[in-house]
Amino acid sequence: MSASSSSLPTPASAVDTDAPASTAVGTDPRPDVGTDPRPAVGTEAPTAAGTGTGAPTAAELLDFVRRTAEDSALVASLPLDPEGRTWLRLDGPGGSEAWLISWPPGTGTGWHDHAESTGAFTVAAGGLREHSLAARLPTDGWRTLELSEGIDRTRLLATGQGRAFGRHHVHEVLNESGHEHAVSVHAYYPPLPQIRRYSRTGAVLRLEQTERPEDWQ
């Protein structure tokens, strides 16, 4: 990938909508579990994940994370660590990847995307803030990018609230509370092939690294 700088051109296509068995427990997972590319400025629109192939849609992923977030026993089973995020791997619908994640006060993901995966998440306890870009970024060929005005979106999600999103969704998720853990449920389809991590200074977005499943599983 060249160390070039370019400006952002056209509208994004990400979805915006407002008791699985666990297989692993750990700390500080890389997905959004995490959490933070395409050309254009605009609003986000629903995208199905594999319609017609038997794969779960974005709406089905959102329904799954909402139902899972209502499982109080499962949510309570997640160990909380004041020093970092903890996670529980779940069995998502239709072969999707799913996680139950805790967020200590003041923690967040940083800016990132989810490559070709569609996803959804819901807050099971506490509250989370999401900052996102309502634009498609170029998928490759750049290292720094100047963002156009008007593409930033922010939302505060309280307990029971969630959202779904389409491929290449760029965002960061934060627990802004100074004293309360947050817990959330996330699902992605197809299972995350990679995550691209970004830093941001004002309107300038910079690609910092690319992570693959072996980096967080």
Tab-separated table of C-alpha atoms in Angstrom:
chain	number	residue	atom	x	y	z
A	1	MET	CA	0.000	0.000	0.000
A	2	SER	CA	1.576	3.271	-1.018
A	3	ALA	CA	2.189	6.081	1.437
A	4	SER	CA	0.055	8.450	-0.557
A	5	SER	CA	-2.427	11.080	0.528
A	6	SER	CA	-5.756	11.658	-1.186
A	7	SER	CA	-9.089	13.272	-0.458
A	8	LEU	CA	-12.360	11.521	0.152
A	9	PRO	CA	-14.844	11.684	-2.607
A	10	THR	CA	-19.309	9.489	-2.307
A	11	PRO	CA	-22.003	8.016	0.017
A	12	ALA	CA	-21.574	4.967	2.172
A	13	SER	CA	-23.703	1.875	2.305
A	14	ALA	CA	-23.816	0.727	5.910
A	15	VAL	CA	-26.881	-0.427	7.772
A	16	ASP	CA	-28.354	1.891	10.362
A	17	THR	CA	-31.104	0.275	12.444
A	18	ASP	CA	-31.944	0.986	15.550
A	19	ALA	CA	-28.673	-17.778	24.473
A	20	PRO	CA	-25.794	-18.918	22.524
A	21	ALA	CA	-23.184	-21.381	23.732
A	22	SER	CA	-19.838	-19.885	24.658
A	23	THR	CA	-16.570	-21.336	23.372
A	24	ALA	CA	-13.833	-19.066	24.728
A	25	VAL	CA	-13.089	-16.419	27.315
A	26	GLY	CA	-10.255	-13.911	27.186
A	27	THR	CA	-9.129	-10.327	27.601
A	28	ASP	CA	-8.855	-7.391	25.192
A	29	PRO	CA	-10.158	-8.990	21.980
A	30	ARG	CA	-9.164	-7.317	18.727
A	31	PRO	CA	-12.533	-7.259	16.998
A	32	ASP	CA	-14.966	-4.735	18.335
A	33	VAL	CA	-14.837	-6.161	19.929
A	34	GLY	CA	-13.544	-4.356	19.052
A	35	THR	CA	-14.289	-2.087	17.130
A	36	ASP	CA	-12.859	1.869	14.275
A	37	PRO	CA	-13.116	2.065	3.184
A	38	ARG	CA	-14.733	3.283	0.151
A	39	PRO	CA	-15.218	6.572	-2.082
A	40	ALA	CA	-17.922	9.200	-1.166
A	41	VAL	CA	-20.051	11.167	1.228
A	42	GLY	CA	-23.646	10.448	2.176
A	43	THR	CA	-25.973	8.665	4.513
A	44	GLU	CA	-25.846	5.025	5.460
A	45	ALA	CA	-28.363	2.580	3.998
A	46	PRO	CA	-29.248	-1.028	4.906
A	47	THR	CA	-27.188	-3.800	3.378
A	48	ALA	CA	-28.025	-7.504	3.596
A	49	ALA	CA	-25.316	-10.002	4.456
A	50	GLY	CA	-25.526	-12.640	1.772
A	51	THR	CA	-29.189	-12.406	0.794
A	52	GLY	CA	-30.299	-15.510	-1.065
A	53	THR	CA	-27.323	-17.600	0.078
A	54	GLY	CA	-28.666	-18.746	3.444
A	55	ALA	CA	-26.272	-16.359	5.190
A	56	PRO	CA	-27.698	-14.186	7.979
A	57	THR	CA	-28.815	-10.704	6.969
A	58	ALA	CA	-27.849	-7.572	8.853
A	59	ALA	CA	-31.362	-7.510	10.336
A	60	GLU	CA	-30.967	-11.094	11.539
A	61	LEU	CA	-27.611	-10.289	13.123
A	62	LEU	CA	-29.212	-7.339	14.901
A	63	ASP	CA	-32.071	-9.518	16.136
A	64	PHE	CA	-29.542	-12.069	17.437
A	65	VAL	CA	-27.454	-9.534	19.384
A	66	ARG	CA	-30.590	-7.955	20.855
A	67	ARG	CA	-31.966	-11.283	22.044
A	68	THR	CA	-28.581	-12.307	23.429
A	69	ALA	CA	-28.220	-8.996	25.280
A	70	GLU	CA	-31.470	-9.819	27.100
A	71	ASP	CA	-29.958	-13.012	28.540
A	72	SER	CA	-29.133	-11.646	31.983
A	73	ALA	CA	-27.466	-14.863	33.163
A	74	LEU	CA	-25.107	-14.887	30.186
A	75	VAL	CA	-24.268	-11.197	30.597
A	76	ALA	CA	-23.607	-11.688	34.313
A	77	SER	CA	-21.270	-14.627	33.575
A	78	LEU	CA	-18.732	-12.392	31.827
A	79	PRO	CA	-15.790	-11.589	34.143
A	80	LEU	CA	-15.125	-7.845	34.471
A	81	ASP	CA	-11.562	-6.531	34.583
A	82	PRO	CA	-10.893	-2.899	35.581
A	83	GLU	CA	-7.695	-2.923	33.517
A	84	GLY	CA	-9.045	-3.975	30.132
A	85	ARG	CA	-11.855	-5.412	28.062
A	86	THR	CA	-12.857	-9.031	28.562
A	87	TRP	CA	-14.765	-11.174	26.119
A	88	LEU	CA	-16.699	-14.359	25.604
A	89	ARG	CA	-16.866	-16.009	22.187
A	90	LEU	CA	-20.430	-16.990	21.188
A	91	ASP	CA	-22.064	-19.151	18.536
A	92	GLY	CA	-23.623	-16.671	16.114
A	93	PRO	CA	-26.450	-17.510	13.682
A	94	GLY	CA	-25.700	-19.000	10.278
A	95	GLY	CA	-21.965	-19.350	10.840
A	96	SER	CA	-21.476	-15.747	11.947
A	97	GLU	CA	-18.818	-14.680	14.435
A	98	ALA	CA	-20.188	-13.342	17.739
A	99	TRP	CA	-18.787	-11.901	20.963
A	100	LEU	CA	-19.947	-10.761	24.400
A	101	ILE	CA	-17.616	-7.927	25.455
A	102	SER	CA	-17.073	-5.837	28.572
A	103	TRP	CA	-15.762	-2.267	28.484
A	104	PRO	CA	-14.136	-0.815	31.606
A	105	PRO	CA	-14.745	2.908	32.216
A	106	GLY	CA	-12.913	5.090	29.734
A	107	THR	CA	-11.981	2.353	27.243
A	108	GLY	CA	-12.598	2.217	23.483
A	109	THR	CA	-11.633	0.552	20.246
A	110	GLY	CA	-9.968	3.312	18.261
A	111	TRP	CA	-10.937	3.869	14.618
A	112	HIS	CA	-11.221	0.666	12.567
A	113	ASP	CA	-13.298	-1.162	9.958
A	114	HIS	CA	-14.472	-4.767	9.455
A	115	ALA	CA	-13.467	-5.367	5.809
A	116	GLU	CA	-16.134	-7.341	3.914
A	117	SER	CA	-18.171	-8.295	6.977
A	118	THR	CA	-21.613	-6.988	7.822
A	119	GLY	CA	-22.220	-6.613	11.548
A	120	ALA	CA	-24.433	-5.548	14.436
A	121	PHE	CA	-24.057	-4.791	18.109
A	122	THR	CA	-26.331	-4.069	21.074
A	123	VAL	CA	-25.562	-2.700	24.529
A	124	ALA	CA	-26.457	-5.204	27.263
A	125	ALA	CA	-25.419	-3.019	30.223
A	126	GLY	CA	-24.228	0.546	30.665
A	127	GLY	CA	-23.854	2.762	27.617
A	128	LEU	CA	-21.546	3.145	24.612
A	129	ARG	CA	-20.885	5.980	22.189
A	130	GLU	CA	-20.189	5.270	18.525
A	131	HIS	CA	-18.399	7.701	16.216
A	132	SER	CA	-18.643	6.634	12.571
A	133	LEU	CA	-18.086	7.825	9.006
A	134	ALA	CA	-21.095	7.986	6.680
A	135	ALA	CA	-18.939	7.425	3.607
A	136	ARG	CA	-17.273	4.729	1.557
A	137	LEU	CA	-13.492	4.912	1.673
A	138	PRO	CA	-11.153	3.565	-1.007
A	139	THR	CA	-10.339	-0.038	-0.092
A	140	ASP	CA	-6.631	0.233	-0.926
A	141	GLY	CA	-3.953	2.389	-2.546
A	142	TRP	CA	-3.750	4.992	0.214
A	143	ARG	CA	-2.041	5.590	3.534
A	144	THR	CA	-3.536	8.929	4.554
A	145	LEU	CA	-6.886	10.364	3.580
A	146	GLU	CA	-8.428	13.799	4.050
A	147	LEU	CA	-12.074	13.395	5.038
A	148	SER	CA	-14.799	15.581	3.580
A	149	GLU	CA	-16.982	17.730	5.807
A	150	GLY	CA	-20.334	16.369	6.943
A	151	ILE	CA	-19.512	12.664	7.032
A	152	ASP	CA	-19.087	12.309	10.798
A	153	ARG	CA	-21.874	10.630	12.739
A	154	THR	CA	-22.154	10.068	16.479
A	155	ARG	CA	-24.715	8.248	18.607
A	156	LEU	CA	-25.068	7.295	22.237
A	157	LEU	CA	-26.442	3.788	22.750
A	158	ALA	CA	-28.015	3.020	26.122
A	159	THR	CA	-28.834	-0.409	27.537
A	160	GLY	CA	-31.023	-2.321	25.077
A	161	GLN	CA	-30.138	-0.127	22.089
A	162	GLY	CA	-28.148	-1.341	19.110
A	163	ARG	CA	-27.378	-0.903	15.443
A	164	ALA	CA	-26.358	-2.850	12.371
A	165	PHE	CA	-23.929	-1.832	9.641
A	166	GLY	CA	-22.700	-2.895	6.223
A	167	ARG	CA	-19.332	-3.787	4.758
A	168	HIS	CA	-16.297	-1.548	5.357
A	169	HIS	CA	-18.058	0.367	8.126
A	170	VAL	CA	-15.496	2.704	9.744
A	171	HIS	CA	-16.112	3.617	13.384
A	172	GLU	CA	-14.854	3.748	16.938
A	173	VAL	CA	-16.786	2.652	20.026
A	174	LEU	CA	-16.226	4.158	23.489
A	175	ASN	CA	-17.362	3.705	27.073
A	176	GLU	CA	-17.327	7.321	28.232
A	177	SER	CA	-18.451	6.531	31.767
A	178	GLY	CA	-15.983	7.409	34.480
A	179	HIS	CA	-17.144	4.665	36.827
A	180	GLU	CA	-19.397	2.076	35.141
A	181	HIS	CA	-18.523	-0.960	33.032
A	182	ALA	CA	-20.486	-1.442	29.820
A	183	VAL	CA	-21.276	-4.815	28.233
A	184	SER	CA	-22.266	-5.390	24.598
A	185	VAL	CA	-22.996	-8.202	22.149
A	186	HIS	CA	-21.507	-8.171	18.621
A	187	ALA	CA	-21.993	-10.377	15.540
A	188	TYR	CA	-20.323	-10.351	12.104
A	189	TYR	CA	-20.894	-12.212	8.859
A	190	PRO	CA	-18.825	-13.511	7.269
A	191	PRO	CA	-16.479	-14.074	10.237
A	192	LEU	CA	-14.011	-11.187	10.248
A	193	PRO	CA	-11.334	-11.706	7.557
A	194	GLN	CA	-9.372	-8.682	8.785
A	195	ILE	CA	-9.617	-5.419	10.693
A	196	ARG	CA	-7.904	-2.244	9.534
A	197	ARG	CA	-6.844	0.134	12.331
A	198	TYR	CA	-6.668	3.901	11.812
A	199	SER	CA	-5.470	6.984	13.638
A	200	ARG	CA	-7.178	10.317	13.143
A	201	THR	CA	-6.033	13.905	13.515
A	202	GLY	CA	-8.787	16.361	12.639
A	203	ALA	CA	-9.927	15.560	9.093
A	204	VAL	CA	-6.930	13.332	8.341
A	205	LEU	CA	-7.368	9.563	8.640
A	206	ARG	CA	-4.243	7.407	8.555
A	207	LEU	CA	-4.050	3.643	8.069
A	208	GLU	CA	-1.863	2.270	10.864
A	209	GLN	CA	-2.102	-1.518	10.622
A	210	THR	CA	-4.083	-4.477	9.335
A	211	GLU	CA	-4.980	-7.318	11.701
A	212	ARG	CA	-6.075	-10.824	10.732
A	213	PRO	CA	-7.903	-13.547	12.726
A	214	GLU	CA	-4.675	-15.076	14.018
A	215	ASP	CA	-3.931	-11.756	15.722
A	216	TRP	CA	-7.000	-11.859	17.992
A	217	GLN	CA	-8.138	-15.491	18.233
